[in-house]
PDB file of C-alpha atoms and ligand atoms in Angstrom:
ATOM      1  CA  MET A 251     164.887 -30.313 109.067  1.00 41.00           C
ATOM      2  CA  THR A 252     162.731 -32.302 110.910  1.00 54.00           C
ATOM      3  CA  THR A 253     159.004 -32.109 110.468  1.00 64.00           C
ATOM      4  CA  SER A 254     156.952 -30.885 113.281  1.00 80.00           C
ATOM      5  CA  HIS A 255     155.194 -33.492 115.345  1.00 89.00           C
ATOM      6  CA  LEU A 256     151.441 -33.472 116.028  1.00 95.00           C
ATOM      7  CA  ILE A 257     150.113 -34.135 119.482  1.00 97.00           C
ATOM      8  CA  LEU A 258     146.655 -35.069 120.346  1.00 98.00           C
ATOM      9  CA  LEU A 259     145.386 -33.400 123.589  1.00 98.00           C
ATOM     10  CA  ILE A 260     142.456 -35.298 125.235  1.00 98.00           C
ATOM     11  CA  GLU A 261     141.505 -33.201 128.105  1.00 97.00           C
ATOM     12  CA  ASP A 262     138.213 -31.575 129.201  1.00 97.00           C
ATOM     13  CA  ASP A 263     139.834 -28.877 131.569  1.00 96.00           C
ATOM     14  CA  ILE A 264     140.153 -25.913 129.325  1.00 97.00           C
ATOM     15  CA  GLN A 265     142.836 -24.158 131.309  1.00 96.00           C
ATOM     16  CA  THR A 266     145.003 -27.218 131.247  1.00 96.00           C
ATOM     17  CA  ARG A 267     144.407 -27.438 127.478  1.00 97.00           C
ATOM     18  CA  ARG A 268     145.399 -23.928 126.973  1.00 97.00           C
ATOM     19  CA  PHE A 269     148.529 -24.401 129.066  1.00 97.00           C
ATOM     20  CA  LEU A 270     149.420 -27.435 127.088  1.00 97.00           C
ATOM     21  CA  LYS A 271     148.906 -25.849 123.790  1.00 97.00           C
ATOM     22  CA  SER A 272     150.727 -22.632 124.333  1.00 97.00           C
ATOM     23  CA  SER A 273     153.647 -24.510 125.998  1.00 96.00           C
ATOM     24  CA  LEU A 274     153.798 -27.105 123.250  1.00 96.00           C
ATOM     25  CA  ASN A 275     153.281 -24.833 120.242  1.00 96.00           C
ATOM     26  CA  HIS A 276     156.092 -22.641 121.923  1.00 95.00           C
ATOM     27  CA  ARG A 277     158.453 -25.504 121.435  1.00 92.00           C
ATOM     28  CA  GLY A 278     157.455 -26.225 117.828  1.00 93.00           C
ATOM     29  CA  TRP A 279     155.019 -29.043 118.324  1.00 94.00           C
ATOM     30  CA  GLN A 280     151.590 -28.805 116.741  1.00 96.00           C
ATOM     31  CA  THR A 281     148.368 -29.844 118.671  1.00 98.00           C
ATOM     32  CA  VAL A 282     144.868 -30.775 118.129  1.00 98.00           C
ATOM     33  CA  GLU A 283     142.368 -31.029 120.821  1.00 98.00           C
ATOM     34  CA  ALA A 284     139.528 -33.118 122.068  1.00 98.00           C
ATOM     35  CA  ASP A 285     137.482 -32.350 125.255  1.00 97.00           C
ATOM     36  CA  ASN A 286     136.281 -35.897 125.682  1.00 97.00           C
ATOM     37  CA  GLY A 287     137.108 -39.576 125.145  1.00 97.00           C
ATOM     38  CA  LYS A 288     135.020 -40.546 122.219  1.00 97.00           C
ATOM     39  CA  THR A 289     136.145 -37.406 120.124  1.00 97.00           C
ATOM     40  CA  GLY A 290     139.674 -38.183 121.108  1.00 97.00           C
ATOM     41  CA  LEU A 291     139.531 -41.636 119.840  1.00 97.00           C
ATOM     42  CA  ALA A 292     137.876 -40.501 116.605  1.00 97.00           C
ATOM     43  CA  MET A 293     140.642 -37.955 116.054  1.00 97.00           C
ATOM     44  CA  LEU A 294     143.273 -40.681 116.308  1.00 95.00           C
ATOM     45  CA  ASN A 295     142.062 -41.642 112.854  1.00 93.00           C
ATOM     46  CA  SER A 296     141.171 -38.204 111.452  1.00 97.00           C
ATOM     47  CA  GLU A 297     144.319 -36.407 112.536  1.00 97.00           C
ATOM     48  CA  ASN A 298     146.933 -39.078 112.630  1.00 95.00           C
ATOM     49  CA  PRO A 299     148.795 -37.701 115.619  1.00 96.00           C
ATOM     50  CA  ASP A 300     152.400 -38.777 116.612  1.00 93.00           C
ATOM     51  CA  LEU A 301     151.700 -38.845 120.320  1.00 95.00           C
ATOM     52  CA  VAL A 302     148.672 -38.441 122.749  1.00 97.00           C
ATOM     53  CA  ILE A 303     148.563 -36.629 125.900  1.00 98.00           C
ATOM     54  CA  LEU A 304     145.372 -37.940 127.827  1.00 98.00           C
ATOM     55  CA  ASP A 305     143.859 -36.886 130.932  1.00 97.00           C
ATOM     56  CA  LEU A 306     142.408 -39.583 133.276  1.00 95.00           C
ATOM     57  CA  GLY A 307     139.378 -37.602 134.434  1.00 93.00           C
ATOM     58  CA  LEU A 308     137.218 -37.187 131.348  1.00 95.00           C
ATOM     59  CA  PRO A 309     133.416 -36.582 131.369  1.00 96.00           C
ATOM     60  CA  ASP A 310     132.379 -39.305 129.108  1.00 96.00           C
ATOM     61  CA  MET A 311     134.803 -42.239 129.585  1.00 94.00           C
ATOM     62  CA  ASP A 312     137.029 -43.677 132.129  1.00 91.00           C
ATOM     63  CA  GLY A 313     140.597 -42.700 131.152  1.00 92.00           C
ATOM     64  CA  ILE A 314     141.830 -46.327 131.617  1.00 94.00           C
ATOM     65  CA  ALA A 315     139.302 -47.431 128.983  1.00 95.00           C
ATOM     66  CA  VAL A 316     140.467 -44.689 126.660  1.00 96.00           C
ATOM     67  CA  THR A 317     144.014 -46.046 127.267  1.00 97.00           C
ATOM     68  CA  ARG A 318     142.963 -49.589 126.480  1.00 96.00           C
ATOM     69  CA  ARG A 319     141.291 -48.454 123.225  1.00 96.00           C
ATOM     70  CA  LEU A 320     143.929 -46.342 122.222  1.00 96.00           C
ATOM     71  CA  ARG A 321     146.450 -49.126 122.650  1.00 95.00           C
ATOM     72  CA  GLN A 322     144.281 -51.602 120.684  1.00 95.00           C
ATOM     73  CA  LEU A 323     144.178 -49.001 117.885  1.00 94.00           C
ATOM     74  CA  SER A 324     147.912 -47.876 117.674  1.00 93.00           C
ATOM     75  CA  ASP A 325     151.328 -48.082 119.294  1.00 91.00           C
ATOM     76  CA  LEU A 326     151.475 -44.326 119.846  1.00 93.00           C
ATOM     77  CA  PRO A 327     153.307 -43.016 122.829  1.00 94.00           C
ATOM     78  CA  ILE A 328     150.712 -41.980 125.367  1.00 96.00           C
ATOM     79  CA  LEU A 329     151.331 -39.493 128.321  1.00 97.00           C
ATOM     80  CA  ILE A 330     148.757 -39.558 130.818  1.00 97.00           C
ATOM     81  CA  LEU A 331     147.700 -36.487 133.203  1.00 96.00           C
ATOM     82  CA  SER A 332     146.499 -37.420 136.510  1.00 93.00           C
ATOM     83  CA  ALA A 333     145.353 -35.619 139.573  1.00 89.00           C
ATOM     84  CA  ARG A 334     146.761 -36.625 142.973  1.00 80.00           C
ATOM     85  CA  SER A 335     143.674 -38.278 143.884  1.00 82.00           C
ATOM     86  CA  GLN A 336     143.869 -40.569 140.861  1.00 82.00           C
ATOM     87  CA  GLU A 337     146.971 -42.547 142.057  1.00 85.00           C
ATOM     88  CA  GLN A 338     145.374 -45.956 141.489  1.00 88.00           C
ATOM     89  CA  ASN A 339     143.889 -44.807 138.128  1.00 91.00           C
ATOM     90  CA  LYS A 340     147.481 -43.767 137.023  1.00 93.00           C
ATOM     91  CA  ILE A 341     148.952 -47.090 137.756  1.00 94.00           C
ATOM     92  CA  MET A 342     146.133 -48.985 135.873  1.00 94.00           C
ATOM     93  CA  ALA A 343     146.519 -46.697 133.027  1.00 95.00           C
ATOM     94  CA  LEU A 344     150.313 -47.286 132.883  1.00 96.00           C
ATOM     95  CA  ASP A 345     149.643 -51.129 133.078  1.00 94.00           C
ATOM     96  CA  ALA A 346     147.167 -50.771 130.426  1.00 94.00           C
ATOM     97  CA  GLY A 347     149.833 -49.525 128.045  1.00 93.00           C
ATOM     98  CA  ALA A 348     150.286 -45.764 128.817  1.00 96.00           C
ATOM     99  CA  ASP A 349     153.936 -44.903 128.795  1.00 95.00           C
ATOM    100  CA  ASP A 350     154.300 -42.145 131.199  1.00 96.00           C
ATOM    101  CA  TYR A 351     152.455 -39.792 133.391  1.00 96.00           C
ATOM    102  CA  LEU A 352     152.516 -36.246 134.769  1.00 95.00           C
ATOM    103  CA  THR A 353     150.752 -35.351 137.936  1.00 94.00           C
ATOM    104  CA  LYS A 354     148.813 -32.183 137.941  1.00 94.00           C
ATOM    105  CA  PRO A 355     149.862 -29.383 138.537  1.00 93.00           C
ATOM    106  CA  PHE A 356     153.203 -29.716 136.367  1.00 95.00           C
ATOM    107  CA  GLY A 357     155.359 -27.139 134.814  1.00 95.00           C
ATOM    108  CA  SER A 358     156.539 -26.966 131.226  1.00 95.00           C
ATOM    109  CA  GLY A 359     160.080 -28.127 132.054  1.00 94.00           C
ATOM    110  CA  GLU A 360     158.521 -31.451 133.308  1.00 93.00           C
ATOM    111  CA  LEU A 361     156.218 -31.614 130.341  1.00 96.00           C
ATOM    112  CA  HIS A 362     159.140 -31.263 127.881  1.00 94.00           C
ATOM    113  CA  ALA A 363     161.452 -33.754 129.740  1.00 91.00           C
ATOM    114  CA  ARG A 364     158.831 -36.402 129.394  1.00 93.00           C
ATOM    115  CA  LEU A 365     157.966 -35.665 125.681  1.00 93.00           C
ATOM    116  CA  GLN A 366     161.697 -35.879 124.784  1.00 89.00           C
ATOM    117  CA  ALA A 367     161.759 -39.311 126.460  1.00 89.00           C
ATOM    118  CA  LEU A 368     158.672 -40.372 124.530  1.00 90.00           C
ATOM    119  CA  MET A 369     159.866 -38.952 121.319  1.00 86.00           C
ATOM    120  CA  ARG A 370     163.131 -41.007 121.588  1.00 81.00           C
ATOM    121  CA  ARG A 371     160.903 -44.096 121.483  1.00 74.00           C
ATOM    122  CA  ILE A 372     159.585 -42.848 118.073  1.00 72.00           C
ATOM    123  CA  SER A 373     162.795 -41.650 116.456  1.00 71.00           C
ATOM    124  CA  ARG A 374     165.466 -44.003 117.417  1.00 60.00           C
ATOM    125  CA  GLY A 375     163.852 -47.079 119.175  1.00 57.00           C
ATOM    126  CA  ILE A 376     165.993 -47.651 122.205  1.00 53.00           C
ATOM    127  CA  ALA A 377     165.383 -51.313 121.962  1.00 55.00           C
ATOM    128  CA  ASN A 378     167.534 -51.592 118.893  1.00 64.00           C
ATOM    129  CA  GLN A 379     170.477 -49.755 120.062  1.00 73.00           C
ATOM    130  CA  GLU A 380     173.635 -51.594 121.251  1.00 88.00           C
ATOM    131  CA  ILE A 381     175.224 -49.073 123.706  1.00 92.00           C
ATOM    132  CA  PHE A 382     173.390 -47.088 126.188  1.00 92.00           C
ATOM    133  CA  GLU A 383     174.937 -44.319 127.796  1.00 92.00           C
ATOM    134  CA  THR A 384     173.901 -41.665 130.416  1.00 93.00           C
ATOM    135  CA  GLY A 385     176.391 -39.756 132.781  1.00 94.00           C
ATOM    136  CA  GLN A 386     179.199 -42.166 133.894  1.00 94.00           C
ATOM    137  CA  LEU A 387     177.073 -45.267 133.255  1.00 96.00           C
ATOM    138  CA  ARG A 388     177.570 -47.262 129.930  1.00 96.00           C
ATOM    139  CA  VAL A 389     175.895 -50.452 129.172  1.00 96.00           C
ATOM    140  CA  ASP A 390     176.855 -52.684 126.240  1.00 95.00           C
ATOM    141  CA  LEU A 391     173.567 -54.343 125.529  1.00 92.00           C
ATOM    142  CA  THR A 392     174.747 -56.908 123.172  1.00 91.00           C
ATOM    143  CA  ARG A 393     177.805 -57.987 125.101  1.00 93.00           C
ATOM    144  CA  ARG A 394     175.999 -57.517 128.392  1.00 94.00           C
ATOM    145  CA  LYS A 395     178.705 -55.454 130.056  1.00 96.00           C
ATOM    146  CA  VAL A 396     178.150 -52.538 132.374  1.00 98.00           C
ATOM    147  CA  PHE A 397     180.648 -49.863 133.056  1.00 97.00           C
ATOM    148  CA  VAL A 398     180.719 -46.981 135.490  1.00 97.00           C
ATOM    149  CA  GLY A 399     183.307 -44.509 134.125  1.00 95.00           C
ATOM    150  CA  GLU A 400     186.336 -46.749 133.233  1.00 95.00           C
ATOM    151  CA  ASN A 401     185.328 -49.609 135.506  1.00 97.00           C
ATOM    152  CA  GLU A 402     183.401 -52.541 134.438  1.00 97.00           C
ATOM    153  CA  VAL A 403     180.844 -53.490 136.918  1.00 97.00           C
ATOM    154  CA  ARG A 404     179.746 -57.210 137.519  1.00 97.00           C
ATOM    155  CA  ILE A 405     176.238 -57.616 137.581  1.00 96.00           C
ATOM    156  CA  THR A 406     174.098 -60.881 137.758  1.00 97.00           C
ATOM    157  CA  PRO A 407     171.659 -61.944 135.148  1.00 96.00           C
ATOM    158  CA  ILE A 408     168.646 -60.725 136.939  1.00 97.00           C
ATOM    159  CA  GLU A 409     170.096 -57.454 137.586  1.00 97.00           C
ATOM    160  CA  PHE A 410     171.033 -57.211 134.002  1.00 97.00           C
ATOM    161  CA  ARG A 411     167.386 -57.923 133.024  1.00 96.00           C
ATOM    162  CA  LEU A 412     166.027 -55.445 135.255  1.00 97.00           C
ATOM    163  CA  LEU A 413     168.577 -52.698 133.951  1.00 97.00           C
ATOM    164  CA  SER A 414     167.865 -53.541 130.390  1.00 94.00           C
ATOM    165  CA  ILE A 415     164.074 -53.070 130.702  1.00 95.00           C
ATOM    166  CA  LEU A 416     164.673 -49.877 132.430  1.00 96.00           C
ATOM    167  CA  ILE A 417     167.094 -48.847 129.427  1.00 93.00           C
ATOM    168  CA  ARG A 418     164.304 -49.806 126.965  1.00 90.00           C
ATOM    169  CA  HIS A 419     162.172 -47.197 128.681  1.00 91.00           C
ATOM    170  CA  ALA A 420     164.911 -44.865 129.332  1.00 91.00           C
ATOM    171  CA  GLY A 421     163.528 -41.719 130.822  1.00 92.00           C
ATOM    172  CA  LEU A 422     160.160 -43.142 131.392  1.00 94.00           C
ATOM    173  CA  VAL A 423     158.489 -44.770 134.293  1.00 96.00           C
ATOM    174  CA  VAL A 424     158.189 -48.624 134.419  1.00 96.00           C
ATOM    175  CA  THR A 425     155.612 -49.940 136.944  1.00 97.00           C
ATOM    176  CA  HIS A 426     156.301 -52.615 139.686  1.00 97.00           C
ATOM    177  CA  ARG A 427     153.987 -54.901 137.910  1.00 96.00           C
ATOM    178  CA  GLN A 428     155.649 -54.547 134.481  1.00 96.00           C
ATOM    179  CA  LEU A 429     159.120 -55.186 136.077  1.00 97.00           C
ATOM    180  CA  LEU A 430     157.957 -58.190 138.067  1.00 98.00           C
ATOM    181  CA  GLN A 431     156.037 -59.768 135.272  1.00 96.00           C
ATOM    182  CA  GLU A 432     158.950 -59.424 132.737  1.00 96.00           C
ATOM    183  CA  VAL A 433     161.660 -60.474 135.065  1.00 97.00           C
ATOM    184  CA  TRP A 434     159.894 -63.133 137.319  1.00 97.00           C
ATOM    185  CA  GLY A 435     156.652 -63.988 135.525  1.00 97.00           C
ATOM    186  CA  ALA A 436     153.112 -63.159 136.077  1.00 95.00           C
ATOM    187  CA  GLU A 437     152.801 -65.287 139.299  1.00 97.00           C
ATOM    188  CA  HIS A 438     155.261 -62.721 140.940  1.00 96.00           C
ATOM    189  CA  ILE A 439     153.400 -59.353 140.047  1.00 94.00           C
ATOM    190  CA  HIS A 440     152.769 -58.689 143.842  1.00 95.00           C
ATOM    191  CA  ASP A 441     156.372 -59.486 145.097  1.00 96.00           C
ATOM    192  CA  GLN A 442     157.319 -55.987 145.361  1.00 95.00           C
ATOM    193  CA  HIS A 443     160.040 -56.817 147.756  1.00 96.00           C
ATOM    194  CA  TYR A 444     161.949 -58.502 144.915  1.00 97.00           C
ATOM    195  CA  LEU A 445     162.408 -55.136 143.335  1.00 97.00           C
ATOM    196  CA  ARG A 446     163.415 -53.394 146.480  1.00 96.00           C
ATOM    197  CA  ILE A 447     166.279 -55.970 146.939  1.00 97.00           C
ATOM    198  CA  TYR A 448     167.370 -56.019 143.307  1.00 97.00           C
ATOM    199  CA  LEU A 449     167.187 -52.202 142.771  1.00 97.00           C
ATOM    200  CA  GLY A 450     168.884 -51.798 145.913  1.00 97.00           C
ATOM    201  CA  GLN A 451     171.835 -54.163 144.692  1.00 97.00           C
ATOM    202  CA  LEU A 452     171.919 -52.457 141.347  1.00 98.00           C
ATOM    203  CA  ARG A 453     172.194 -49.002 142.996  1.00 98.00           C
ATOM    204  CA  HIS A 454     175.138 -50.209 145.358  1.00 97.00           C
ATOM    205  CA  LYS A 455     176.882 -51.198 142.125  1.00 97.00           C
ATOM    206  CA  LEU A 456     176.080 -48.297 139.743  1.00 97.00           C
ATOM    207  CA  GLU A 457     175.413 -45.389 141.943  1.00 96.00           C
ATOM    208  CA  ILE A 458     177.965 -43.040 143.477  1.00 93.00           C
ATOM    209  CA  ASN A 459     175.654 -42.528 146.390  1.00 96.00           C
ATOM    210  CA  PRO A 460     173.105 -45.313 146.518  1.00 95.00           C
ATOM    211  CA  ALA A 461     170.821 -43.415 149.160  1.00 95.00           C
ATOM    212  CA  ARG A 462     170.645 -40.589 146.697  1.00 96.00           C
ATOM    213  CA  PRO A 463     170.503 -42.369 143.282  1.00 96.00           C
ATOM    214  CA  ARG A 464     171.238 -40.508 140.179  1.00 96.00           C
ATOM    215  CA  TYR A 465     170.300 -43.145 137.529  1.00 97.00           C
ATOM    216  CA  LEU A 466     167.701 -45.512 139.357  1.00 98.00           C
ATOM    217  CA  LEU A 467     164.999 -43.282 140.496  1.00 97.00           C
ATOM    218  CA  THR A 468     162.149 -44.551 142.685  1.00 96.00           C
ATOM    219  CA  GLU A 469     158.499 -43.332 141.443  1.00 94.00           C
ATOM    220  CA  MET A 470     157.030 -43.712 144.928  1.00 91.00           C
ATOM    221  CA  GLY A 471     154.047 -46.136 144.781  1.00 91.00           C
ATOM    222  CA  VAL A 472     154.404 -46.574 140.932  1.00 95.00           C
ATOM    223  CA  GLY A 473     157.717 -48.037 139.884  1.00 96.00           C
ATOM    224  CA  TYR A 474     161.167 -46.953 138.748  1.00 97.00           C
ATOM    225  CA  ARG A 475     162.563 -44.716 136.252  1.00 96.00           C
ATOM    226  CA  LEU A 476     166.092 -44.689 134.670  1.00 96.00           C
ATOM    227  CA  ALA A 477     167.045 -41.171 134.454  1.00 94.00           C
ATOM    228  CA  VAL A 478     168.825 -39.849 131.346  1.00 89.00           C
ATOM    229  CA  ASP A 479     170.928 -36.807 130.731  1.00 77.00           C
ATOM    230  CA  ASP A 480     168.700 -34.755 128.249  1.00 60.00           C
ATOM    231  CA  HIS A 481     170.251 -31.285 127.835  1.00 50.00           C
ATOM    232  CA  SER A 482     167.725 -30.489 125.244  1.00 42.00           C
ATOM    233  CA  SER A 483     164.927 -30.849 127.751  1.00 38.00           C
ATOM    234  CA  GLN A 484     166.317 -28.558 130.402  1.00 37.00           C
ATOM    235  CA  ASP A 485     164.744 -25.216 130.703  1.00 36.00           C
TER     236      ASP A 485
HETATM  237 CA1   CA B 192     139.609 -33.774 133.736  1.00 92.77          CA
END
């Protein structure tokens, strides 16, 4: 028996909040709600949630500032909600420490897939696992070996670093900036062509059809996401 997780919703739009609450409660998650940034930050202490869903367009505070403050106060997973017009804010919030995002409008299937990936971060700690597996792809993180089905695939050290960062965030988006900074260093955070080249190489090695990747997904304008098989998240 697992205890029910508590999710803090910081969102001023009442309809979105109602949708989130009913969708989450239906799946057995508990929720508490705040309709502005200040109240939300205060509830972090008073309610002790396991995860935060944060709208970027709040009446009192900039969502990026809320994200920064949340990150100073805790290591909780943060899922941001953004409107299509907030593309740049979304990227800034991710770079400020948010773990993933949903673009409005979103469905409950998408919401739960994101939450599953985030909760995996809490419950198991992907960083500590030795073998990562999804579909036909198997990565031995300690021996630095990669297999597709039965076949070992030879990948370069840079490709391996990129892949292991995506594995650490399996199911979650990783921004261009995060990847560039971790693999090549801060002076290369604008060299997005590096990523296109190396992700292209990785796809050719790991994907059955590199033009229609199943594992290494592009998040247009934002970054990349390693897709995971998650049967429990399918509606
Ligand atoms: Ca809003």
